[in-house]
Amino acid sequence: MSGTRITRREFVRGAAALAGAAMTCQAAGFALQARKTATDQVALGKTGMKLSRLGIGTGTISGSVQRGLGHDRFNALIRYAYDRGITYIDTSDTYQTHTWVREAIKGIPREKLYIQSKIPTTSGFGGRGGFGAAGRQASALETLDRFRRELDVDYIDTVLIHCQIAPDWVEQTKALQDGLEEARQKNIIRAHGVSCHSLAALKRAAELPWVDVNLVRINPQGVNMDTGGRMGFGMSGPADVSAVVEQLKVMRKKDHGIIGMKLIGQGQFRTVEERRKSLTWVLQSNLVDAVVVGMKSREEIDEAILHIDNAFAL
C-alpha cells in the first residue's frame, strides 16, 4: 500500500462530498419513484377502490365506434390496453358493449379489473331497461343481474345512473338509488354514482351524499361540457369550464370519487395538440381521480398514455 497520508481536513472534505452525492442520488430516486403515470393504481374518492388513472371507454358515439371494430379487433384492443397497464374498463347498458367486454376480458383475473357500467333512466336519455319515477327496487336488482350475466362477472365495481339532465333527477330516481344501495349492501356492486349532462344535474350530484362516484365532462376547451341549458351537447364553450370546475371542487371537499370524461371532446379534438392540451390540463388540475377516454386503436392508447405521463413530467 502507498504510504501517502491525508490530513483531517481532506478527510472531512471528501466525506462531505460523498454524503452530498449520496443525497443527490437519493433525491433523484425519490423524484423518479414519485412521478405519476397514466397507469398508476389510484384511489377513487372514499370508495376504498383503486383503478388505473386512465380508463378505456367503450361508448364512443353510444358504442358504435367500438362495436364497429368487430369482435376480434375489439378483443385485441382491450387486451393491448390491459397489457399496457389500463385496468379500468368503462361500459354501459346503452352502449350495448357488455357482452363485448365479457369476451375481451376472458382469462384476466376479475380482481385485476375495475369495471364500471351505467343504467339509463327516463330522467336522462332513455335506453333498454330505463328507469323513471315509477322504477322499482326489484327492477334495479333484476337489471343488475342481467348486467352481471352479460359481463359474466359476480359483481360490478361501480354502477352509475346514466346521463342525467333533469334538475330534479334526484327525486325522479329515488327508487333506483335505493335499489343500487341495496345492491351495494349485497355486494352485487361496490359503489354507485351518476353521470350528468347538464349543469343543474351536476350541481345536485355534487351535493348528494348518496353519490360515491361522479363521471364528469371536463376539458379546457369547454367542448361537450355541462351548461345551464337542459341539453348541453355541442352548445358549450370555454366560458362554461369554470362552472364545472366549481362543482368538481365541491365533490373534492366531500371526498366523492371523480372520473373525468369527454377529454377529447367526444372525438372533436382532431389534432394531437388539442388532445395534448386537454389531457395535460385535466391531469395537472388535480380535480379528478381518474379519466376515461373512448379509444379504437393501439395508437390512440399509446398517445393518451404519453400525454398523461408527460403532463406529470412537466
GROMACS .gro file of C-alpha atoms in nm:
model
  314
    1MET     CA    1   0.000   0.000   0.000
    2SER     CA    2   0.109   0.358  -0.054
    3GLY     CA    3   0.247   0.545   0.242
    4THR     CA    4   0.062   0.863   0.144
    5ARG     CA    5  -0.132   1.017   0.433
    6ILE     CA    6  -0.430   1.255   0.413
    7THR     CA    7  -0.499   1.538   0.650
    8ARG     CA    8  -0.806   1.554   0.870
    9ARG     CA    9  -0.936   1.848   0.664
   10GLU     CA   10  -0.904   1.647   0.341
   11PHE     CA   11  -1.081   1.352   0.501
   12VAL     CA   12  -1.374   1.569   0.617
   13ARG     CA   13  -1.399   1.737   0.275
   14GLY     CA   14  -1.405   1.401   0.098
   15ALA     CA   15  -1.666   1.258   0.334
   16ALA     CA   16  -1.888   1.561   0.283
   17ALA     CA   17  -1.862   1.527  -0.094
   18LEU     CA   18  -1.960   1.160  -0.078
   19ALA     CA   19  -2.254   1.237   0.150
   20GLY     CA   20  -2.371   1.512  -0.085
   21ALA     CA   21  -2.351   1.280  -0.383
   22ALA     CA   22  -2.546   1.013  -0.197
   23MET     CA   23  -2.818   1.261  -0.101
   24THR     CA   24  -2.842   1.383  -0.461
   25CYS     CA   25  -2.882   1.027  -0.589
   26GLN     CA   26  -3.138   0.952  -0.319
   27ALA     CA   27  -3.339   1.265  -0.403
   28ALA     CA   28  -3.331   1.177  -0.772
   29GLY     CA   29  -3.450   0.828  -0.688
   30PHE     CA   30  -3.739   0.962  -0.479
   31ALA     CA   31  -3.838   1.202  -0.759
   32LEU     CA   32  -3.834   0.921  -1.012
   33GLN     CA   33  -4.033   0.694  -0.782
   34ALA     CA   34  -4.290   0.963  -0.703
   35ARG     CA   35  -4.359   1.062  -1.064
   36LYS     CA   36  -4.718   0.983  -1.153
   37THR     CA   37  -4.817   0.793  -1.466
   38ALA     CA   38  -5.126   0.713  -1.668
   39THR     CA   39  -5.134   0.355  -1.543
   40ASP     CA   40  -5.085   0.412  -1.170
   41GLN     CA   41  -5.342   0.245  -0.948
   42VAL     CA   42  -5.517   0.541  -0.782
   43ALA     CA   43  -5.771   0.573  -0.503
   44LEU     CA   44  -6.126   0.661  -0.609
   45GLY     CA   45  -6.251   0.908  -0.350
   46LYS     CA   46  -6.372   0.740  -0.032
   47THR     CA   47  -6.486   0.420  -0.206
   48GLY     CA   48  -6.182   0.221  -0.093
   49MET     CA   49  -6.132   0.105  -0.451
   50LYS     CA   50  -5.839   0.159  -0.685
   51LEU     CA   51  -5.831   0.177  -1.063
   52SER     CA   52  -5.584   0.276  -1.330
   53ARG     CA   53  -5.562   0.653  -1.371
   54LEU     CA   54  -5.651   0.611  -1.740
   55GLY     CA   55  -5.951   0.402  -1.838
   56ILE     CA   56  -6.063   0.276  -2.176
   57GLY     CA   57  -6.414   0.371  -2.279
   58THR     CA   58  -6.639   0.154  -2.494
   59GLY     CA   59  -6.908   0.413  -2.563
   60THR     CA   60  -6.782   0.646  -2.835
   61ILE     CA   61  -7.095   0.764  -3.018
   62SER     CA   62  -7.303   0.532  -2.797
   63GLY     CA   63  -7.060   0.245  -2.852
   64SER     CA   64  -7.094   0.234  -3.230
   65VAL     CA   65  -6.724   0.313  -3.283
   66GLN     CA   66  -6.605   0.027  -3.063
   67ARG     CA   67  -6.866  -0.219  -3.192
   68GLY     CA   68  -6.765  -0.120  -3.543
   69LEU     CA   69  -6.423  -0.271  -3.482
   70GLY     CA   70  -6.568  -0.621  -3.483
   71HIS     CA   71  -6.508  -0.870  -3.205
   72ASP     CA   72  -6.153  -0.972  -3.294
   73ARG     CA   73  -6.018  -0.617  -3.313
   74PHE     CA   74  -6.214  -0.511  -3.004
   75ASN     CA   75  -6.076  -0.805  -2.806
   76ALA     CA   76  -5.723  -0.723  -2.919
   77LEU     CA   77  -5.773  -0.357  -2.823
   78ILE     CA   78  -5.885  -0.437  -2.468
   79ARG     CA   79  -5.600  -0.686  -2.427
   80TYR     CA   80  -5.348  -0.431  -2.550
   81ALA     CA   81  -5.483  -0.172  -2.306
   82TYR     CA   82  -5.456  -0.423  -2.021
   83ASP     CA   83  -5.102  -0.520  -2.120
   84ARG     CA   84  -5.010  -0.152  -2.109
   85GLY     CA   85  -5.146  -0.123  -1.754
   86ILE     CA   86  -5.502   0.001  -1.810
   87THR     CA   87  -5.729  -0.191  -1.573
   88TYR     CA   88  -6.036   0.037  -1.581
   89ILE     CA   89  -6.297  -0.055  -1.843
   90ASP     CA   90  -6.599   0.172  -1.886
   91THR     CA   91  -6.920   0.037  -2.036
   92SER     CA   92  -7.296   0.090  -2.021
   93ASP     CA   93  -7.625  -0.076  -2.099
   94THR     CA   94  -7.682   0.195  -2.358
   95TYR     CA   95  -7.353   0.122  -2.537
   96GLN     CA   96  -7.454  -0.244  -2.585
   97THR     CA   97  -7.096  -0.348  -2.512
   98HIS     CA   98  -7.142  -0.568  -2.203
   99THR     CA   99  -7.112  -0.892  -2.398
  100TRP     CA  100  -6.822  -0.747  -2.596
  101VAL     CA  101  -6.635  -0.671  -2.275
  102ARG     CA  102  -6.717  -1.021  -2.147
  103GLU     CA  103  -6.537  -1.183  -2.439
  104ALA     CA  104  -6.246  -0.941  -2.428
  105ILE     CA  105  -6.162  -0.999  -2.061
  106LYS     CA  106  -6.177  -1.378  -2.064
  107GLY     CA  107  -5.874  -1.515  -1.881
  108ILE     CA  108  -5.796  -1.190  -1.697
  109PRO     CA  109  -5.834  -1.229  -1.318
  110ARG     CA  110  -6.151  -1.041  -1.217
  111GLU     CA  111  -5.979  -0.875  -0.921
  112LYS     CA  112  -5.730  -0.712  -1.159
  113LEU     CA  113  -6.004  -0.512  -1.331
  114TYR     CA  114  -6.222  -0.214  -1.242
  115ILE     CA  115  -6.545  -0.237  -1.442
  116GLN     CA  116  -6.793   0.049  -1.445
  117SER     CA  117  -7.136   0.034  -1.607
  118LYS     CA  118  -7.443   0.257  -1.617
  119ILE     CA  119  -7.822   0.233  -1.604
  120PRO     CA  120  -8.026   0.467  -1.829
  121THR     CA  121  -8.340   0.637  -1.696
  122THR     CA  122  -8.631   0.838  -1.825
  123SER     CA  123  -8.494   1.143  -1.640
  124GLY     CA  124  -8.190   1.120  -1.864
  125PHE     CA  125  -8.164   0.966  -2.208
  126GLY     CA  126  -8.374   0.651  -2.238
  127GLY     CA  127  -8.246   0.306  -2.319
  128ARG     CA  128  -8.348  -0.053  -2.286
  129GLY     CA  129  -8.440  -0.120  -1.927
  130GLY     CA  130  -8.463   0.252  -1.850
  131PHE     CA  131  -8.599   0.364  -1.515
  132GLY     CA  132  -8.830   0.652  -1.436
  133ALA     CA  133  -9.009   0.784  -1.132
  134ALA     CA  134  -9.209   0.460  -1.118
  135GLY     CA  135  -8.898   0.241  -1.112
  136ARG     CA  136  -8.895  -0.037  -0.850
  137GLN     CA  137  -8.613  -0.168  -0.632
  138ALA     CA  138  -8.669  -0.514  -0.778
  139SER     CA  139  -8.625  -0.372  -1.126
  140ALA     CA  140  -8.286  -0.233  -1.030
  141LEU     CA  141  -8.173  -0.568  -0.890
  142GLU     CA  142  -8.311  -0.756  -1.189
  143THR     CA  143  -8.130  -0.521  -1.424
  144LEU     CA  144  -7.804  -0.567  -1.237
  145ASP     CA  145  -7.847  -0.943  -1.256
  146ARG     CA  146  -7.877  -0.905  -1.633
  147PHE     CA  147  -7.566  -0.685  -1.640
  148ARG     CA  148  -7.371  -0.949  -1.450
  149ARG     CA  149  -7.486  -1.223  -1.684
  150GLU     CA  150  -7.392  -1.016  -1.986
  151LEU     CA  151  -7.049  -0.936  -1.840
  152ASP     CA  152  -7.010  -1.284  -1.686
  153VAL     CA  153  -6.898  -1.140  -1.351
  154ASP     CA  154  -7.011  -1.189  -0.992
  155TYR     CA  155  -7.000  -0.818  -0.915
  156ILE     CA  156  -6.961  -0.483  -1.089
  157ASP     CA  157  -6.728  -0.232  -0.930
  158THR     CA  158  -6.940   0.076  -0.993
  159VAL     CA  159  -7.282   0.130  -1.148
  160LEU     CA  160  -7.391   0.483  -1.231
  161ILE     CA  161  -7.728   0.636  -1.304
  162HIS     CA  162  -7.657   0.734  -1.661
  163CYS     CA  163  -7.662   1.071  -1.835
  164GLN     CA  164  -7.881   1.277  -1.601
  165ILE     CA  165  -8.003   1.612  -1.731
  166ALA     CA  166  -8.322   1.692  -1.535
  167PRO     CA  167  -8.280   1.935  -1.244
  168ASP     CA  168  -8.499   1.706  -1.032
  169TRP     CA  169  -8.323   1.382  -1.127
  170VAL     CA  170  -8.255   1.312  -0.759
  171GLU     CA  171  -8.626   1.294  -0.684
  172GLN     CA  172  -8.712   1.108  -1.007
  173THR     CA  173  -8.456   0.833  -0.947
  174LYS     CA  174  -8.507   0.780  -0.574
  175ALA     CA  175  -8.631   0.422  -0.619
  176LEU     CA  176  -8.331   0.342  -0.839
  177GLN     CA  177  -8.094   0.497  -0.585
  178ASP     CA  178  -8.246   0.276  -0.316
  179GLY     CA  179  -8.210  -0.028  -0.539
  180LEU     CA  180  -7.845   0.046  -0.612
  181GLU     CA  181  -7.776   0.094  -0.242
  182GLU     CA  182  -7.938  -0.242  -0.170
  183ALA     CA  183  -7.719  -0.394  -0.440
  184ARG     CA  184  -7.411  -0.240  -0.279
  185GLN     CA  185  -7.502  -0.387   0.058
  186LYS     CA  186  -7.543  -0.728  -0.108
  187ASN     CA  187  -7.201  -0.693  -0.278
  188ILE     CA  188  -7.359  -0.702  -0.622
  189ILE     CA  189  -7.188  -0.368  -0.684
  190ARG     CA  190  -6.916  -0.199  -0.482
  191ALA     CA  191  -7.020   0.163  -0.530
  192HIS     CA  192  -7.283   0.375  -0.704
  193GLY     CA  193  -7.300   0.719  -0.855
  194VAL     CA  194  -7.408   0.926  -1.152
  195SER     CA  195  -7.302   1.077  -1.481
  196CYS     CA  196  -7.451   1.417  -1.564
  197HIS     CA  197  -7.512   1.611  -1.885
  198SER     CA  198  -7.639   1.943  -1.755
  199LEU     CA  199  -7.504   2.189  -1.501
  200ALA     CA  200  -7.824   2.174  -1.296
  201ALA     CA  201  -7.794   1.796  -1.267
  202LEU     CA  202  -7.423   1.822  -1.186
  203LYS     CA  203  -7.488   2.064  -0.901
  204ARG     CA  204  -7.732   1.819  -0.744
  205ALA     CA  205  -7.481   1.537  -0.781
  206ALA     CA  206  -7.205   1.735  -0.613
  207GLU     CA  207  -7.417   1.784  -0.301
  208LEU     CA  208  -7.583   1.441  -0.282
  209PRO     CA  209  -7.446   1.214  -0.004
  210TRP     CA  210  -7.572   0.905  -0.191
  211VAL     CA  211  -7.317   0.962  -0.468
  212ASP     CA  212  -6.994   0.764  -0.433
  213VAL     CA  213  -6.865   0.831  -0.785
  214ASN     CA  214  -6.921   1.115  -1.031
  215LEU     CA  215  -6.847   1.083  -1.402
  216VAL     CA  216  -6.797   1.441  -1.520
  217ARG     CA  217  -6.747   1.602  -1.862
  218ILE     CA  218  -6.434   1.816  -1.845
  219ASN     CA  219  -6.183   1.971  -2.085
  220PRO     CA  220  -6.023   2.318  -2.100
  221GLN     CA  221  -6.177   2.394  -2.438
  222GLY     CA  222  -6.528   2.359  -2.295
  223VAL     CA  223  -6.644   2.126  -2.572
  224ASN     CA  224  -6.941   1.898  -2.492
  225MET     CA  225  -6.948   2.007  -2.128
  226ASP     CA  226  -7.234   2.073  -1.889
  227THR     CA  227  -7.412   2.405  -1.934
  228GLY     CA  228  -7.708   2.586  -1.785
  229GLY     CA  229  -7.929   2.458  -2.065
  230ARG     CA  230  -8.116   2.129  -2.044
  231MET     CA  231  -7.930   1.982  -2.341
  232GLY     CA  232  -7.560   2.065  -2.337
  233PHE     CA  233  -7.444   1.868  -2.640
  234GLY     CA  234  -7.243   2.079  -2.884
  235MET     CA  235  -7.354   2.404  -2.722
  236SER     CA  236  -7.084   2.464  -2.461
  237GLY     CA  237  -6.763   2.663  -2.484
  238PRO     CA  238  -6.466   2.792  -2.280
  239ALA     CA  239  -6.694   3.014  -2.071
  240ASP     CA  240  -6.863   2.703  -1.930
  241VAL     CA  241  -6.546   2.549  -1.785
  242SER     CA  242  -6.531   2.747  -1.461
  243ALA     CA  243  -6.882   2.644  -1.351
  244VAL     CA  244  -6.793   2.276  -1.390
  245VAL     CA  245  -6.462   2.326  -1.208
  246GLU     CA  246  -6.655   2.483  -0.919
  247GLN     CA  247  -6.866   2.167  -0.886
  248LEU     CA  248  -6.558   1.945  -0.906
  249LYS     CA  249  -6.418   2.135  -0.608
  250VAL     CA  250  -6.740   2.070  -0.414
  251MET     CA  251  -6.710   1.699  -0.494
  252ARG     CA  252  -6.347   1.702  -0.382
  253LYS     CA  253  -6.443   1.850  -0.045
  254LYS     CA  254  -6.700   1.574   0.001
  255ASP     CA  255  -6.444   1.310  -0.100
  256HIS     CA  256  -6.653   1.184  -0.389
  257GLY     CA  257  -6.478   0.966  -0.642
  258ILE     CA  258  -6.435   1.175  -0.957
  259ILE     CA  259  -6.371   1.042  -1.306
  260GLY     CA  260  -6.328   1.282  -1.598
  261MET     CA  261  -6.482   1.210  -1.937
  262LYS     CA  262  -6.513   1.389  -2.274
  263LEU     CA  263  -6.145   1.482  -2.252
  264ILE     CA  264  -6.125   1.453  -2.630
  265GLY     CA  265  -6.449   1.649  -2.674
  266GLN     CA  266  -6.636   1.338  -2.788
  267GLY     CA  267  -6.383   1.298  -3.068
  268GLN     CA  268  -6.392   1.662  -3.177
  269PHE     CA  269  -6.027   1.726  -3.092
  270ARG     CA  270  -5.875   1.626  -3.423
  271THR     CA  271  -5.517   1.737  -3.369
  272VAL     CA  272  -5.252   1.595  -3.140
  273GLU     CA  273  -5.202   1.941  -2.989
  274GLU     CA  274  -5.571   1.974  -2.896
  275ARG     CA  275  -5.569   1.634  -2.728
  276ARG     CA  276  -5.239   1.702  -2.552
  277LYS     CA  277  -5.370   2.036  -2.423
  278SER     CA  278  -5.684   1.879  -2.278
  279LEU     CA  279  -5.523   1.576  -2.114
  280THR     CA  280  -5.241   1.788  -1.971
  281TRP     CA  281  -5.475   2.049  -1.825
  282VAL     CA  282  -5.717   1.799  -1.671
  283LEU     CA  283  -5.447   1.579  -1.517
  284GLN     CA  284  -5.248   1.873  -1.381
  285SER     CA  285  -5.561   2.029  -1.228
  286ASN     CA  286  -5.584   1.758  -0.960
  287LEU     CA  287  -5.962   1.784  -0.986
  288VAL     CA  288  -6.019   1.421  -1.088
  289ASP     CA  289  -5.904   1.084  -0.959
  290ALA     CA  290  -5.905   0.917  -1.299
  291VAL     CA  291  -6.011   0.977  -1.658
  292VAL     CA  292  -6.173   0.766  -1.926
  293VAL     CA  293  -6.115   0.804  -2.299
  294GLY     CA  294  -6.301   0.618  -2.570
  295MET     CA  295  -6.035   0.460  -2.792
  296LYS     CA  296  -6.039   0.246  -3.103
  297SER     CA  297  -5.673   0.173  -3.180
  298ARG     CA  298  -5.340   0.092  -3.021
  299GLU     CA  299  -5.208   0.425  -3.144
  300GLU     CA  300  -5.479   0.613  -2.953
  301ILE     CA  301  -5.397   0.419  -2.637
  302ASP     CA  302  -5.027   0.493  -2.675
  303GLU     CA  303  -5.095   0.861  -2.738
  304ALA     CA  304  -5.321   0.901  -2.434
  305ILE     CA  305  -5.065   0.732  -2.208
  306LEU     CA  306  -4.788   0.951  -2.350
  307HIS     CA  307  -4.980   1.276  -2.296
  308ILE     CA  308  -5.071   1.186  -1.938
  309ASP     CA  309  -4.720   1.069  -1.850
  310ASN     CA  310  -4.577   1.389  -1.997
  311ALA     CA  311  -4.829   1.600  -1.805
  312PHE     CA  312  -4.680   1.475  -1.479
  313ALA     CA  313  -4.324   1.518  -1.605
  314LEU     CA  314  -4.366   1.894  -1.665
   0.00000   0.00000   0.00000
